[in-house]
Amino acid sequence: MKNELLNISKYVHNLYRDYGRTYLLYHNLDHTKEVVIRAKEIAEQYKKNDSQQFILLASAWFHDTGHLLCEDLAIHEEMSVEIMREYFKEKTIDESIVRCIEKCIMATKMPVNPQSLLEQILCDADTFHVGTPEFFSIDQSVWNELELRLCMSIQCRVEKSILFLKSHQFHTSYCQSKLHDGKLKNLSFLKLSQS
């Protein structure tokens, strides 16, 4: 399965090379690679077996690929699942594993509602930055991308970021203990910037 993860990595790299869009300032290959790194980090805390690690990391690689072929933000997860299923069509991976990957990808759809630990790990890896000092530069990229995609100026960015942080929650105990204070610090800073 490690060889297959390497193949998936190459495949996703090629997708971003061939279909990358200039407006993807946040949902790009760098974000995907960061989610893979964070998913590995979180998974290490829970001693996941090879099959579970494969499901998680394959999900991380594919989770935002739908942005490359779909302009509609509301259904990019479904498109990511289609891309993933197309990739596995010619592979000998069991359908039950493919279904678990699909569930993990779909768990990242807002508002997130992860059911299994693997889904929780992927959701936390996807939003890991909200508890780090990198939140502010990443948040800026999110809003800039949205403006480019919608061809309009987004008003009240800070207020919307505050609402997002207030509604956001980490699902794994690892991220709750590691990132909760950082998230609160970022929220406080945003509130102060409004004053």
mmCIF file of C-alpha atoms in Angstrom:
data_model
loop_
_atom_site.group_PDB
_atom_site.id
_atom_site.type_symbol
_atom_site.label_atom_id
_atom_site.label_comp_id
_atom_site.label_asym_id
_atom_site.label_seq_id
_atom_site.Cartn_x
_atom_site.Cartn_y
_atom_site.Cartn_z
ATOM 1 C CA MET A 1 0.000 0.000 0.000
ATOM 2 C CA LYS A 2 2.966 2.323 0.484
ATOM 3 C CA ASN A 3 3.744 1.974 -3.232
ATOM 4 C CA GLU A 4 0.136 2.828 -4.025
ATOM 5 C CA LEU A 5 0.347 5.964 -1.860
ATOM 6 C CA LEU A 6 3.415 6.998 -3.836
ATOM 7 C CA ASN A 7 1.450 6.475 -7.052
ATOM 8 C CA ILE A 8 -1.440 8.527 -5.664
ATOM 9 C CA SER A 9 0.958 11.311 -4.712
ATOM 10 C CA LYS A 10 2.358 11.398 -8.261
ATOM 11 C CA TYR A 11 -1.135 11.288 -9.738
ATOM 12 C CA VAL A 12 -2.341 14.226 -7.622
ATOM 13 C CA HIS A 13 0.840 16.198 -8.360
ATOM 14 C CA ASN A 14 0.135 15.682 -12.065
ATOM 15 C CA LEU A 15 -3.490 16.772 -11.651
ATOM 16 C CA TYR A 16 -2.379 20.057 -10.099
ATOM 17 C CA ARG A 17 0.252 20.480 -12.816
ATOM 18 C CA ASP A 18 -2.207 19.807 -15.636
ATOM 19 C CA TYR A 19 -5.382 21.397 -14.264
ATOM 20 C CA GLY A 20 -4.138 23.958 -11.746
ATOM 21 C CA ARG A 21 -6.087 27.199 -11.770
ATOM 22 C CA THR A 22 -4.486 30.540 -11.048
ATOM 23 C CA TYR A 23 -7.230 31.483 -8.598
ATOM 24 C CA LEU A 24 -6.479 28.515 -6.319
ATOM 25 C CA LEU A 25 -4.473 30.546 -3.822
ATOM 26 C CA TYR A 26 -5.483 28.281 -0.930
ATOM 27 C CA HIS A 27 -6.929 25.039 -2.344
ATOM 28 C CA ASN A 28 -3.700 24.193 -4.130
ATOM 29 C CA LEU A 29 -1.003 21.520 -4.047
ATOM 30 C CA ASP A 30 0.782 23.177 -1.110
ATOM 31 C CA HIS A 31 -2.387 22.942 0.990
ATOM 32 C CA THR A 32 -2.885 19.315 -0.041
ATOM 33 C CA LYS A 33 0.676 18.389 0.919
ATOM 34 C CA GLU A 34 0.240 20.162 4.265
ATOM 35 C CA VAL A 35 -2.960 18.193 4.944
ATOM 36 C CA VAL A 36 -1.096 14.940 4.176
ATOM 37 C CA ILE A 37 1.699 15.923 6.609
ATOM 38 C CA ARG A 38 -0.778 16.887 9.334
ATOM 39 C CA ALA A 39 -2.862 13.748 8.793
ATOM 40 C CA LYS A 40 0.304 11.645 9.314
ATOM 41 C CA GLU A 41 1.173 13.621 12.440
ATOM 42 C CA ILE A 42 -2.281 13.208 13.976
ATOM 43 C CA ALA A 43 -2.567 9.532 12.963
ATOM 44 C CA GLU A 44 0.718 8.733 14.739
ATOM 45 C CA GLN A 45 -0.984 9.628 18.020
ATOM 46 C CA TYR A 46 -3.612 6.933 17.469
ATOM 47 C CA LYS A 47 -1.480 4.000 16.262
ATOM 48 C CA LYS A 48 -3.435 3.368 13.059
ATOM 49 C CA ASN A 49 -2.688 0.162 11.127
ATOM 50 C CA ASP A 50 -1.439 0.140 7.518
ATOM 51 C CA SER A 51 -4.907 -0.120 6.005
ATOM 52 C CA GLN A 52 -6.232 2.769 8.109
ATOM 53 C CA GLN A 53 -3.184 4.887 7.293
ATOM 54 C CA PHE A 54 -3.708 4.172 3.614
ATOM 55 C CA ILE A 55 -7.364 5.252 3.790
ATOM 56 C CA LEU A 56 -6.451 8.433 5.639
ATOM 57 C CA LEU A 57 -3.546 9.479 3.432
ATOM 58 C CA ALA A 58 -5.309 8.612 0.175
ATOM 59 C CA SER A 59 -8.215 10.751 1.405
ATOM 60 C CA ALA A 60 -5.850 13.602 2.218
ATOM 61 C CA TRP A 61 -4.306 13.478 -1.254
ATOM 62 C CA PHE A 62 -7.670 13.462 -3.043
ATOM 63 C CA HIS A 63 -9.801 15.619 -0.728
ATOM 64 C CA ASP A 64 -9.536 18.914 -2.675
ATOM 65 C CA THR A 65 -8.850 17.670 -6.209
ATOM 66 C CA GLY A 66 -12.441 18.530 -7.117
ATOM 67 C CA HIS A 67 -11.472 22.213 -7.103
ATOM 68 C CA LEU A 68 -9.407 21.510 -10.232
ATOM 69 C CA LEU A 69 -12.327 20.321 -12.345
ATOM 70 C CA CYS A 70 -15.307 21.997 -10.720
ATOM 71 C CA GLU A 71 -16.068 25.694 -10.401
ATOM 72 C CA ASP A 72 -18.928 25.110 -7.963
ATOM 73 C CA LEU A 73 -17.548 25.288 -4.423
ATOM 74 C CA ALA A 74 -20.635 23.578 -3.020
ATOM 75 C CA ILE A 75 -19.939 20.276 -4.781
ATOM 76 C CA HIS A 76 -16.160 20.091 -4.944
ATOM 77 C CA GLU A 77 -16.091 17.210 -2.434
ATOM 78 C CA GLU A 78 -18.385 15.145 -4.667
ATOM 79 C CA MET A 79 -16.082 15.901 -7.604
ATOM 80 C CA SER A 80 -13.070 14.905 -5.490
ATOM 81 C CA VAL A 81 -14.791 11.568 -4.819
ATOM 82 C CA GLU A 82 -15.400 11.096 -8.560
ATOM 83 C CA ILE A 83 -11.734 11.768 -9.310
ATOM 84 C CA MET A 84 -10.658 9.341 -6.576
ATOM 85 C CA ARG A 85 -13.054 6.631 -7.810
ATOM 86 C CA GLU A 86 -11.843 7.098 -11.391
ATOM 87 C CA TYR A 87 -8.268 6.624 -10.178
ATOM 88 C CA PHE A 88 -9.116 3.394 -8.328
ATOM 89 C CA LYS A 89 -11.209 1.966 -11.175
ATOM 90 C CA GLU A 90 -8.188 0.172 -12.651
ATOM 91 C CA LYS A 91 -6.653 -0.743 -9.287
ATOM 92 C CA THR A 92 -7.038 -3.846 -7.152
ATOM 93 C CA ILE A 93 -8.047 -1.943 -4.013
ATOM 94 C CA ASP A 94 -11.037 -3.441 -2.204
ATOM 95 C CA GLU A 95 -14.307 -1.502 -2.620
ATOM 96 C CA SER A 96 -14.717 -1.285 1.170
ATOM 97 C CA ILE A 97 -11.471 0.709 1.356
ATOM 98 C CA VAL A 98 -12.581 2.984 -1.495
ATOM 99 C CA ARG A 99 -15.867 3.600 0.350
ATOM 100 C CA CYS A 100 -13.954 4.570 3.513
ATOM 101 C CA ILE A 101 -11.841 7.002 1.491
ATOM 102 C CA GLU A 102 -15.044 8.455 0.049
ATOM 103 C CA LYS A 103 -16.516 8.922 3.537
ATOM 104 C CA CYS A 104 -13.373 10.687 4.728
ATOM 105 C CA ILE A 105 -13.431 13.077 1.778
ATOM 106 C CA MET A 106 -17.124 13.806 2.258
ATOM 107 C CA ALA A 107 -16.565 14.418 5.974
ATOM 108 C CA THR A 108 -14.653 17.597 5.033
ATOM 109 C CA LYS A 109 -17.796 19.116 3.491
ATOM 110 C CA MET A 110 -18.939 22.173 5.450
ATOM 111 C CA PRO A 111 -20.417 22.056 7.987
ATOM 112 C CA VAL A 112 -18.187 19.125 8.852
ATOM 113 C CA ASN A 113 -19.666 16.165 10.663
ATOM 114 C CA PRO A 114 -17.005 13.451 10.922
ATOM 115 C CA GLN A 115 -18.272 10.131 12.259
ATOM 116 C CA SER A 116 -15.196 7.908 12.488
ATOM 117 C CA LEU A 117 -11.773 8.664 13.941
ATOM 118 C CA LEU A 118 -10.250 8.648 10.438
ATOM 119 C CA GLU A 119 -12.815 11.238 9.322
ATOM 120 C CA GLN A 120 -12.056 13.312 12.426
ATOM 121 C CA ILE A 121 -8.338 13.157 11.714
ATOM 122 C CA LEU A 122 -8.804 14.331 8.120
ATOM 123 C CA CYS A 123 -11.075 17.200 9.167
ATOM 124 C CA ASP A 124 -8.549 18.296 11.792
ATOM 125 C CA ALA A 125 -5.668 18.014 9.328
ATOM 126 C CA ASP A 126 -7.633 20.134 6.847
ATOM 127 C CA THR A 127 -8.098 22.973 9.360
ATOM 128 C CA PHE A 128 -4.941 22.452 11.444
ATOM 129 C CA HIS A 129 -3.795 25.986 10.592
ATOM 130 C CA VAL A 130 -6.571 27.665 12.595
ATOM 131 C CA GLY A 131 -4.622 26.900 15.777
ATOM 132 C CA THR A 132 -1.258 28.067 14.460
ATOM 133 C CA PRO A 133 0.393 31.456 13.821
ATOM 134 C CA GLU A 134 0.078 30.709 10.080
ATOM 135 C CA PHE A 135 -3.684 31.202 10.386
ATOM 136 C CA PHE A 136 -3.556 34.845 9.338
ATOM 137 C CA SER A 137 -1.626 34.403 6.084
ATOM 138 C CA ILE A 138 -3.691 31.324 5.200
ATOM 139 C CA ASP A 139 -6.949 33.104 6.054
ATOM 140 C CA GLN A 140 -5.901 35.921 3.712
ATOM 141 C CA SER A 141 -5.318 33.369 0.934
ATOM 142 C CA VAL A 142 -8.747 31.826 1.537
ATOM 143 C CA TRP A 143 -10.495 35.188 1.136
ATOM 144 C CA ASN A 144 -8.358 36.229 -1.850
ATOM 145 C CA GLU A 145 -9.165 32.955 -3.594
ATOM 146 C CA LEU A 146 -12.867 33.387 -2.911
ATOM 147 C CA GLU A 147 -12.824 36.884 -4.366
ATOM 148 C CA LEU A 148 -11.109 35.664 -7.521
ATOM 149 C CA ARG A 149 -13.529 32.761 -7.881
ATOM 150 C CA LEU A 150 -16.619 34.874 -7.332
ATOM 151 C CA CYS A 151 -15.278 37.912 -9.231
ATOM 152 C CA MET A 152 -16.399 40.174 -6.416
ATOM 153 C CA SER A 153 -15.040 41.829 -3.305
ATOM 154 C CA ILE A 154 -15.732 40.038 -0.022
ATOM 155 C CA GLN A 155 -16.834 42.522 2.619
ATOM 156 C CA CYS A 156 -16.407 42.028 6.370
ATOM 157 C CA ARG A 157 -13.602 39.473 6.062
ATOM 158 C CA VAL A 158 -12.564 39.825 9.706
ATOM 159 C CA GLU A 159 -16.119 39.351 10.971
ATOM 160 C CA LYS A 160 -16.548 36.266 8.806
ATOM 161 C CA SER A 161 -13.224 34.848 10.019
ATOM 162 C CA ILE A 162 -14.322 35.449 13.609
ATOM 163 C CA LEU A 163 -17.581 33.590 12.964
ATOM 164 C CA PHE A 164 -15.659 30.725 11.382
ATOM 165 C CA LEU A 165 -13.275 30.411 14.337
ATOM 166 C CA LYS A 166 -16.156 30.574 16.817
ATOM 167 C CA SER A 167 -18.012 27.768 15.037
ATOM 168 C CA HIS A 168 -14.915 25.670 14.325
ATOM 169 C CA GLN A 169 -14.022 22.740 16.520
ATOM 170 C CA PHE A 170 -11.210 20.245 16.526
ATOM 171 C CA HIS A 171 -12.439 16.663 16.735
ATOM 172 C CA THR A 172 -9.411 14.670 17.872
ATOM 173 C CA SER A 173 -8.130 14.937 21.429
ATOM 174 C CA TYR A 174 -4.632 15.488 20.007
ATOM 175 C CA CYS A 175 -5.633 18.630 18.104
ATOM 176 C CA GLN A 176 -7.873 19.825 20.925
ATOM 177 C CA SER A 177 -4.945 19.821 23.334
ATOM 178 C CA LYS A 178 -2.316 21.003 20.841
ATOM 179 C CA LEU A 179 -4.224 23.706 18.942
ATOM 180 C CA HIS A 180 -7.140 24.950 21.057
ATOM 181 C CA ASP A 181 -5.142 27.688 22.826
ATOM 182 C CA GLY A 182 -3.628 28.839 19.536
ATOM 183 C CA LYS A 183 -7.083 29.065 17.998
ATOM 184 C CA LEU A 184 -8.307 31.166 20.932
ATOM 185 C CA LYS A 185 -5.263 33.428 20.588
ATOM 186 C CA ASN A 186 -6.007 33.882 16.871
ATOM 187 C CA LEU A 187 -9.653 34.636 17.667
ATOM 188 C CA SER A 188 -8.646 37.218 20.291
ATOM 189 C CA PHE A 189 -6.276 38.882 17.839
ATOM 190 C CA LEU A 190 -9.028 39.108 15.212
ATOM 191 C CA LYS A 191 -11.400 40.646 17.752
ATOM 192 C CA LEU A 192 -8.760 43.192 18.771
ATOM 193 C CA SER A 193 -8.145 44.103 15.146
ATOM 194 C CA GLN A 194 -11.790 45.160 14.930
ATOM 195 C CA SER A 195 -11.400 47.690 17.744
#
